[in-house]
Structures are given as structure tokens and as C-alpha cells.
């Protein structure tokens, strides 16, 4: 759990404290799934809320653990939903994985094996790295008969695991071989969310499922680059002149969004438009308390408690 | 770790202590992969060793965590390798899963969703239960678009997870939905071995990989029925009149076979014909010490240290 646990009670967002919150921060960091949209449908009032914040000169950043898309693909999704967002306002865990390799001087001569979707492949390519696997291995099978072994590339120096709706035994075996047999091979997880949201109607296994599978077979633990890891915050801090106390993280998950915000020193706002309910927040087993909570982001315009 | 850790040093098997061991026990429990065979090839000297033990009136039991086959399929494999073994001498984790449901009075009117192979399906059927999934869902996909949800059977009362070389997102989602949404649904793991052995040439992801994946998405922990869980020992004790101290567990894995033997009070013999090497045994991080160790089971005939 967070080393920065709050002792004060979370406050329901109201007209008064919403104004104070907006006035006191320079940047709003938004989670996307369950906050901005659900599946392919915008949460009510999002467009007006983002416009209001921009009109007040606030920086907006979209921080998502969903690695299935690249930053370019996310910008396209925003555009298709009627919101203009530039690529450099988006921090996806697919981008974080590529940036982790970049800042750690991963050799472009080595390769990266991917359990994941197009988003990771594109971000790796944009960062100058060669990705193997991913969508290309979606149809591969590993029916094993006597003396039939999978040959893996010895130049793979990192395995990146994110959500993968085409997970299969071949990919699991390939990733495990690289991690176990290639000396110094990194094992990077985009995130460990138990569930993902691709449709409005149903939660489905998230990257936490694929990451756990590779932990199970490789008997190794990964380096985490998405929320709640603080890795992405380094980029945000370089981008802005102000510190974390001038930022507010807005999210629908306690164990990723709010924990990420708290452990980096941001203000935090929990919304109930995604996976967390008010009773989850109030449950005695929950030890992660946001500064503020409300039904949905548009309560920044007209808080429900006003 | 085991609650029954040995303080005495493990002994290398020699002519003298091999004779004492054979004389002092009534039954030998053998792991199969890495002890009796590797892939589809017998370990040297196995046939003669088993014949010698049978000629001395010893009971033989084959206890395997590999759930890909049923007891009937294992008997067939033994036969094809020139060893006559009856079905009731075999305790596979596929059988253990079905027996767990049986002894816990699982209603035959409820269904069982399976991530696993033919062995689990057959054992469930023989025990009078209806299995869903398994090989039948091998080709299913779960490409998710807006409002496209997987409908799961509300009468599924247990999910059994074993090794599955056709693991896919559909199965992971189906199993997770049953565990999360069907009230009281059991989550049973045949075993949690990191790797399995289907070929001589390569280790591949074991049931521990699939089980971890379902833990990752369901955020639940399973009931374990294979080694090192002591569940199978109840059956062996009912079968024999003598107690565990009259049994010797022979295996190639410290964390499953030897731990299983020790925690049930058996004598234990580690062989180096499978995954464990002498340096693994002697590594300071290893806290599981067998009573005896040797290169391979046929050293019971002519110990290497004699």
C-alpha cells in the first residue's frame, strides 16, 4: 500500500471545494477508462468539463494503463469522440514501456518480445526499438510433441507484457524462454490491473492476468511502468515547471489511480463513473483515501453536493 | 514451506541404505515426469526397478501433477512404454480435481468450467460431473467490441484450472466470470508447477502459469488438489492398511514431490533425472531436504554411491 496514506477523511466534491481545487492546481491528470469514457462512449459532461478547465488555462494530461493503443491511436480515439487532445498530452502504459527502455539505454540492437497488442508495438517502433511477437504471434500454436521445441531469439533483451486479447501458449512459452534463458533479459509489465474495459457491458481480464501468467511460468517478478508505479511522473515533471502538489490526479481506481497520485504527491479526486463504488471507498478493508470524491468529472462544473 | 522440515542431512543412496529403505517401507509413491519418463521416453532402468520392487511385494503408486491425461490415459501411456500399471495405481491431479468435488458433495446438477485438457474432462465425466470448456473452447476468441459480452452459464459451481496448451482469452474471461459472479463458485487448481514436460527437449509453461493468470484476473486464490497439497494422501491412506511412515515418495522436485512426501510423513527420495540438480539441492536458499537423494530410480538396484 501507499507510503503516503492520508489520515484526513476524503471530502465529497462541492461547489466550494471544487473551486478551491481548480484554483489550487495547474494540471489535471485524468485516467481514461471509467473517467473520460466507458468502452467507446463518453462519460456525460466530459467535453464541457475539459473545455472549462482549458479555458482556465489548466494543463490536461491523460494517463492510462490500457496498453492496447499507442499515443497516436489514443489521440485518434479522442478525436472520434469529439475531443481535441494532442499526442503529447497522452501518457499510456504502452508509451511508458518504450520510454523505460529509452531512459535505461536499452540497446536498439537488442530486440523486445511483446505479449500485448498494437499499441506497444507502435510505441516501441517510434522509440527506435524492434518488437517481436504481439499481434504477429496471435495465431501461433505450440502443440508439443517429442523433441519439438520452440526456438527463441537469443538477441531478445526485454519482454514487455500488457493486455493481450490473443494470449496463447506459444507467446507464454516464448516470453518465458527469453526471461529464463537470455542473460539479463528484462521483464517489464505495462500494468497489473485485474480487469480491462473494452466494452461498456462487461469487464474482461486485464494485463494483470497476462503478467501473472508470465510470473507463474518464469518464476520472476516484473518491473512495473504503469500506474501505480511512479515511473511516468518523471516525464510529467520534466514537462512542467511546477511540482506535483500543483497537480490533481482524477481516477476511478483506488489501487492504481489514487495510489499513483498519492505516492507522487498529487492531490487526488476519485470518481464513481468506473469500477469503484462509494461502498468500496467506505469499506473498512480499503486503506487508500482520496482527497476528494464525486460521481463523475463533470461535477467539477456543477458538483452533486452543491 | 513445509511444517515438517528435516534437520538431518540428506543421504546419498548407497547399497546399504537402499536395502534398508526398501525393507522399511511397504509402498513407493513415484512422481512420473522426470522420474519414470521424460516426455515419451523412459528414464534408464525404470522397468527393472519397478519389477524388482513388485517382486518384493511392494505396493507401487504413481502420483503425477500433470493433469493433461486421465488415469485411463496414463495407464495406456505406461503400457505403450512396456510397463504394466493398473488405473487404480495412478493418482493424477486430473483425478484429484474430480475426487475433490466428489468428497465435498458437489452437486452433479451444477456444472464445472475447465481450463485444461482432455484428462480433466474425462475424470469429471467418470465421476458423474458435467464439464464445460476445456478442449471444446480451444478455438474460441473474445474480440470485444461495444456491447459484445460473453454470456456465462450461471449453473457453473466450480472452475478447475490445470495445464492448458490451448489457453486463450475467451477461456480466461469465462472462468473469471464464473468465479466472480456465480455465488459460491469454487476455484480449484490441479497444481501450480511453473513448468511442465511434454517433450524431452524443452520445459514449457505448467499449470502454475494458467492458475496465476486466473488469480490475476479474478483476484482470488485457488484450492490446490495436486502436490504439495496433502489432498491425495487421504485416498492412499484409505487404500492401504499401513500409515505414511511405511511409504516413500520418490520425485524430482523439491517444492512439490519432496514437500508433499514430508508434509504427509512419508520417507522421501530425490532423483536428479528431472528438474532438480545436486547444486539446487545444496543451494543455501533451499530449505527442503529429502531423506535420500540419487541420480535416478534405478539406483535402488545398484546405487551409484555403492
Coordinates of N, CA and C in Angstrom, one line a residue, chain B residues 32 34 43 140 176 212:
Chain B
X32 N 6.0 -39.0 -11.9 CA 6.2 -39.6 -13.3 C 7.2 -38.8 -14.1
X34 N 10.1 -36.8 -15.2 CA 11.4 -36.6 -14.6 C 11.9 -37.7 -13.7
X43 N 13.0 -43.2 -18.4 CA 14.3 -43.0 -17.7 C 15.0 -44.4 -17.7
X140 N -12.0 -20.8 -29.5 CA -12.9 -19.6 -29.3 C -12.1 -18.3 -29.1
X176 N -13.1 -16.4 -15.2 CA -13.2 -15.3 -14.3 C -14.6 -14.9 -14.0
X212 N -2.1 -18.9 -12.2 CA -1.7 -17.5 -11.9 C -2.5 -16.5 -12.7

